[in-house]
């Protein structure tokens, strides 16, 4: 169960309803990942700065690491904000719930904007890890098993 006060406060700060919050790591930094109705937000762990707002229209697919149950990659389209990387590699303890919330929000937003509901592309693969940092996505194998959910 979550605290309504936290969700309400973040919704007020972001000017958008927040459906789900997860703590994630990206490039060894921690962030709060907030799932909203039409976009997701990345906020620094001190809640001082909204690092990015990414509209679901810019999410092309989600790639799940089959060898590590905490890793996922969100691949974005070229239309995204130029300050956001095209590929977000995230590490989270709550990957399953985060992906479920993203799928639901993405489908709802797509249906709201377009009027039909195709599946969000989910790809299962194994990321390559080099030393203490993740390899770039171009070095990762992304050809394994594809599912549409």
PDB file of C-alpha atoms in Angstrom:
ATOM      1  CA  UNK A   1       0.000   0.000   0.000  1.00  0.00           C
ATOM      2  CA  UNK A   2       1.311   3.449  -0.807  1.00  0.00           C
ATOM      3  CA  UNK A   3       1.027   6.754   0.960  1.00  0.00           C
ATOM      4  CA  UNK A   4      -1.570   8.981  -0.676  1.00  0.00           C
ATOM      5  CA  UNK A   5       0.261  12.044   0.679  1.00  0.00           C
ATOM      6  CA  UNK A   6       3.411  11.143  -1.274  1.00  0.00           C
ATOM      7  CA  UNK A   7       1.484  10.495  -4.483  1.00  0.00           C
ATOM      8  CA  UNK A   8      -0.560  13.672  -4.014  1.00  0.00           C
ATOM      9  CA  UNK A   9       2.568  15.758  -3.342  1.00  0.00           C
ATOM     10  CA  UNK A  10       4.395  14.430  -6.398  1.00  0.00           C
ATOM     11  CA  UNK A  11       1.274  14.890  -8.526  1.00  0.00           C
ATOM     12  CA  UNK A  12       1.140  18.519  -7.393  1.00  0.00           C
ATOM     13  CA  UNK A  13       4.838  19.110  -8.131  1.00  0.00           C
ATOM     14  CA  UNK A  14       4.631  17.424 -11.553  1.00  0.00           C
ATOM     15  CA  UNK A  15       1.230  18.920 -12.502  1.00  0.00           C
ATOM     16  CA  UNK A  16       0.174  15.411 -13.486  1.00  0.00           C
ATOM     17  CA  UNK A  17      -1.441  12.515 -11.626  1.00  0.00           C
ATOM     18  CA  UNK A  18       1.132   9.971 -10.427  1.00  0.00           C
ATOM     19  CA  UNK A  19      -0.020   6.354 -10.664  1.00  0.00           C
ATOM     20  CA  UNK A  20       3.117   4.543  -9.508  1.00  0.00           C
ATOM     21  CA  UNK A  21       6.546   5.400  -8.070  1.00  0.00           C
ATOM     22  CA  UNK A  22       9.679   3.256  -8.236  1.00  0.00           C
ATOM     23  CA  UNK A  23      13.238   3.832  -7.117  1.00  0.00           C
ATOM     24  CA  UNK A  24      15.566   3.187 -10.078  1.00  0.00           C
ATOM     25  CA  UNK A  25      19.266   3.432 -10.820  1.00  0.00           C
ATOM     26  CA  UNK A  26      20.632   4.777 -14.086  1.00  0.00           C
ATOM     27  CA  UNK A  27      24.390   5.228 -14.634  1.00  0.00           C
ATOM     28  CA  UNK A  28      24.977   4.533 -10.907  1.00  0.00           C
ATOM     29  CA  UNK A  29      22.692   7.398  -9.834  1.00  0.00           C
ATOM     30  CA  UNK A  30      19.376   6.874  -8.036  1.00  0.00           C
ATOM     31  CA  UNK A  31      16.143   8.448  -9.250  1.00  0.00           C
ATOM     32  CA  UNK A  32      12.437   8.258  -8.571  1.00  0.00           C
ATOM     33  CA  UNK A  33      10.588   6.999 -11.631  1.00  0.00           C
ATOM     34  CA  UNK A  34       6.995   8.278 -11.590  1.00  0.00           C
ATOM     35  CA  UNK A  35       4.396   6.768 -13.899  1.00  0.00           C
ATOM     36  CA  UNK A  36       1.758   9.308 -14.921  1.00  0.00           C
ATOM     37  CA  UNK A  37      -1.282   9.263 -17.196  1.00  0.00           C
ATOM     38  CA  UNK A  38       0.401  10.446 -20.421  1.00  0.00           C
ATOM     39  CA  UNK A  39       4.092  10.425 -19.516  1.00  0.00           C
ATOM     40  CA  UNK A  40       6.637   9.204 -17.011  1.00  0.00           C
ATOM     41  CA  UNK A  41       8.932  11.419 -14.984  1.00  0.00           C
ATOM     42  CA  UNK A  42      12.457  10.914 -13.689  1.00  0.00           C
ATOM     43  CA  UNK A  43      13.217  12.871 -10.510  1.00  0.00           C
ATOM     44  CA  UNK A  44      16.504  12.999  -8.607  1.00  0.00           C
ATOM     45  CA  UNK A  45      16.576  10.982  -5.389  1.00  0.00           C
ATOM     46  CA  UNK A  46      16.553  14.158  -3.262  1.00  0.00           C
ATOM     47  CA  UNK A  47      13.310  15.284  -4.987  1.00  0.00           C
ATOM     48  CA  UNK A  48      14.992  18.551  -5.956  1.00  0.00           C
ATOM     49  CA  UNK A  49      14.950  18.307  -9.742  1.00  0.00           C
ATOM     50  CA  UNK A  50      12.756  16.774 -12.414  1.00  0.00           C
ATOM     51  CA  UNK A  51      15.378  15.326 -14.745  1.00  0.00           C
ATOM     52  CA  UNK A  52      12.993  14.340 -17.530  1.00  0.00           C
ATOM     53  CA  UNK A  53       9.411  13.959 -18.628  1.00  0.00           C
ATOM     54  CA  UNK A  54       8.952  11.355 -21.353  1.00  0.00           C
ATOM     55  CA  UNK A  55       5.621  11.055 -23.139  1.00  0.00           C
ATOM     56  CA  UNK A  56       4.408   7.515 -23.814  1.00  0.00           C
ATOM     57  CA  UNK A  57       4.084   8.462 -27.487  1.00  0.00           C
ATOM     58  CA  UNK A  58       7.905   8.358 -27.552  1.00  0.00           C
ATOM     59  CA  UNK A  59       8.241   4.865 -26.026  1.00  0.00           C
ATOM     60  CA  UNK A  60       9.014   2.390 -28.811  1.00  0.00           C
ATOM     61  CA  UNK A  61       9.565  -0.715 -26.721  1.00  0.00           C
ATOM     62  CA  UNK A  62      10.746  -2.116 -23.424  1.00  0.00           C
ATOM     63  CA  UNK A  63      13.571  -4.624 -23.298  1.00  0.00           C
ATOM     64  CA  UNK A  64      13.807  -6.944 -20.296  1.00  0.00           C
ATOM     65  CA  UNK A  65      17.056  -8.606 -19.248  1.00  0.00           C
ATOM     66  CA  UNK A  66      16.456 -12.346 -18.853  1.00  0.00           C
ATOM     67  CA  UNK A  67      19.660 -12.930 -16.903  1.00  0.00           C
ATOM     68  CA  UNK A  68      19.103 -10.170 -14.315  1.00  0.00           C
ATOM     69  CA  UNK A  69      15.585  -9.655 -13.018  1.00  0.00           C
ATOM     70  CA  UNK A  70      16.243  -6.042 -12.008  1.00  0.00           C
ATOM     71  CA  UNK A  71      17.313  -4.615 -15.386  1.00  0.00           C
ATOM     72  CA  UNK A  72      15.196  -3.110 -18.118  1.00  0.00           C
ATOM     73  CA  UNK A  73      15.757  -0.818 -21.042  1.00  0.00           C
ATOM     74  CA  UNK A  74      13.232   1.685 -22.339  1.00  0.00           C
ATOM     75  CA  UNK A  75      13.876   2.484 -25.990  1.00  0.00           C
ATOM     76  CA  UNK A  76      12.593   5.878 -27.093  1.00  0.00           C
ATOM     77  CA  UNK A  77      11.798   7.281 -30.533  1.00  0.00           C
ATOM     78  CA  UNK A  78      13.723  10.024 -32.286  1.00  0.00           C
ATOM     79  CA  UNK A  79      10.914  12.509 -31.471  1.00  0.00           C
ATOM     80  CA  UNK A  80      11.806  12.484 -27.780  1.00  0.00           C
ATOM     81  CA  UNK A  81      13.195  15.506 -25.982  1.00  0.00           C
ATOM     82  CA  UNK A  82      16.823  16.009 -27.029  1.00  0.00           C
ATOM     83  CA  UNK A  83      17.951  16.050 -23.388  1.00  0.00           C
ATOM     84  CA  UNK A  84      16.798  12.467 -22.808  1.00  0.00           C
ATOM     85  CA  UNK A  85      18.904   9.496 -23.955  1.00  0.00           C
ATOM     86  CA  UNK A  86      17.313   7.308 -26.640  1.00  0.00           C
ATOM     87  CA  UNK A  87      17.864   4.239 -24.473  1.00  0.00           C
ATOM     88  CA  UNK A  88      17.328   4.295 -20.727  1.00  0.00           C
ATOM     89  CA  UNK A  89      18.913   1.338 -18.928  1.00  0.00           C
ATOM     90  CA  UNK A  90      17.314   1.098 -15.502  1.00  0.00           C
ATOM     91  CA  UNK A  91      18.027  -1.109 -12.507  1.00  0.00           C
ATOM     92  CA  UNK A  92      15.148  -1.507 -10.064  1.00  0.00           C
ATOM     93  CA  UNK A  93      14.062  -3.882  -7.332  1.00  0.00           C
ATOM     94  CA  UNK A  94      10.473  -3.622  -8.598  1.00  0.00           C
ATOM     95  CA  UNK A  95      10.917  -4.325 -12.311  1.00  0.00           C
ATOM     96  CA  UNK A  96       7.809  -6.487 -12.655  1.00  0.00           C
ATOM     97  CA  UNK A  97       5.490  -3.886 -11.105  1.00  0.00           C
ATOM     98  CA  UNK A  98       7.146  -0.993 -12.925  1.00  0.00           C
ATOM     99  CA  UNK A  99       6.749  -2.736 -16.294  1.00  0.00           C
ATOM    100  CA  UNK A 100       3.129  -3.648 -15.530  1.00  0.00           C
ATOM    101  CA  UNK A 101       2.331  -0.028 -14.660  1.00  0.00           C
ATOM    102  CA  UNK A 102       4.150   1.239 -17.766  1.00  0.00           C
ATOM    103  CA  UNK A 103       2.269  -1.208 -20.003  1.00  0.00           C
ATOM    104  CA  UNK A 104      -1.064  -0.139 -18.568  1.00  0.00           C
ATOM    105  CA  UNK A 105      -0.314   3.591 -18.774  1.00  0.00           C
ATOM    106  CA  UNK A 106       1.134   3.267 -22.301  1.00  0.00           C
ATOM    107  CA  UNK A 107      -1.954   1.389 -23.551  1.00  0.00           C
ATOM    108  CA  UNK A 108      -4.346   3.842 -21.915  1.00  0.00           C
ATOM    109  CA  UNK A 109      -2.494   6.827 -23.371  1.00  0.00           C
ATOM    110  CA  UNK A 110      -2.326   5.236 -26.833  1.00  0.00           C
ATOM    111  CA  UNK A 111      -6.037   4.487 -26.773  1.00  0.00           C
ATOM    112  CA  UNK A 112      -6.758   8.064 -25.632  1.00  0.00           C
ATOM    113  CA  UNK A 113      -4.631   9.581 -28.429  1.00  0.00           C
ATOM    114  CA  UNK A 114      -5.201   7.176 -31.342  1.00  0.00           C
ATOM    115  CA  UNK A 115      -8.405   5.297 -30.538  1.00  0.00           C
ATOM    116  CA  UNK A 116      -7.156   1.723 -30.800  1.00  0.00           C
ATOM    117  CA  UNK A 117      -4.935  -0.428 -28.650  1.00  0.00           C
ATOM    118  CA  UNK A 118      -1.961  -2.238 -30.197  1.00  0.00           C
ATOM    119  CA  UNK A 119       0.370  -4.067 -27.829  1.00  0.00           C
ATOM    120  CA  UNK A 120       3.430  -2.406 -26.342  1.00  0.00           C
ATOM    121  CA  UNK A 121       6.499  -4.172 -27.708  1.00  0.00           C
ATOM    122  CA  UNK A 122       8.315  -6.115 -25.000  1.00  0.00           C
ATOM    123  CA  UNK A 123      11.584  -7.820 -25.921  1.00  0.00           C
ATOM    124  CA  UNK A 124      13.369 -10.377 -23.755  1.00  0.00           C
ATOM    125  CA  UNK A 125      17.139 -10.534 -24.093  1.00  0.00           C
ATOM    126  CA  UNK A 126      20.373 -10.756 -22.160  1.00  0.00           C
ATOM    127  CA  UNK A 127      22.327  -7.556 -21.630  1.00  0.00           C
ATOM    128  CA  UNK A 128      26.101  -7.566 -21.750  1.00  0.00           C
ATOM    129  CA  UNK A 129      27.757  -6.167 -18.644  1.00  0.00           C
ATOM    130  CA  UNK A 130      31.286  -4.840 -18.872  1.00  0.00           C
ATOM    131  CA  UNK A 131      33.307  -4.098 -15.731  1.00  0.00           C
ATOM    132  CA  UNK A 132      31.243  -1.952 -13.348  1.00  0.00           C
ATOM    133  CA  UNK A 133      29.230  -0.187 -16.047  1.00  0.00           C
ATOM    134  CA  UNK A 134      26.667  -1.367 -18.514  1.00  0.00           C
ATOM    135  CA  UNK A 135      27.779  -1.802 -22.088  1.00  0.00           C
ATOM    136  CA  UNK A 136      26.202   0.561 -24.528  1.00  0.00           C
ATOM    137  CA  UNK A 137      23.000  -0.764 -25.983  1.00  0.00           C
ATOM    138  CA  UNK A 138      24.616  -1.042 -29.406  1.00  0.00           C
ATOM    139  CA  UNK A 139      26.884  -3.654 -27.816  1.00  0.00           C
ATOM    140  CA  UNK A 140      23.931  -5.544 -26.321  1.00  0.00           C
ATOM    141  CA  UNK A 141      22.228  -8.483 -27.902  1.00  0.00           C
ATOM    142  CA  UNK A 142      18.647  -7.420 -28.637  1.00  0.00           C
ATOM    143  CA  UNK A 143      17.637 -10.217 -30.970  1.00  0.00           C
ATOM    144  CA  UNK A 144      16.465 -12.904 -28.562  1.00  0.00           C
ATOM    145  CA  UNK A 145      12.797 -13.512 -27.851  1.00  0.00           C
ATOM    146  CA  UNK A 146      10.131 -10.941 -28.689  1.00  0.00           C
ATOM    147  CA  UNK A 147       6.697 -10.816 -27.145  1.00  0.00           C
ATOM    148  CA  UNK A 148       3.829  -8.422 -27.550  1.00  0.00           C
ATOM    149  CA  UNK A 149       1.915  -7.735 -24.391  1.00  0.00           C
TER     150      UNK A 149
END
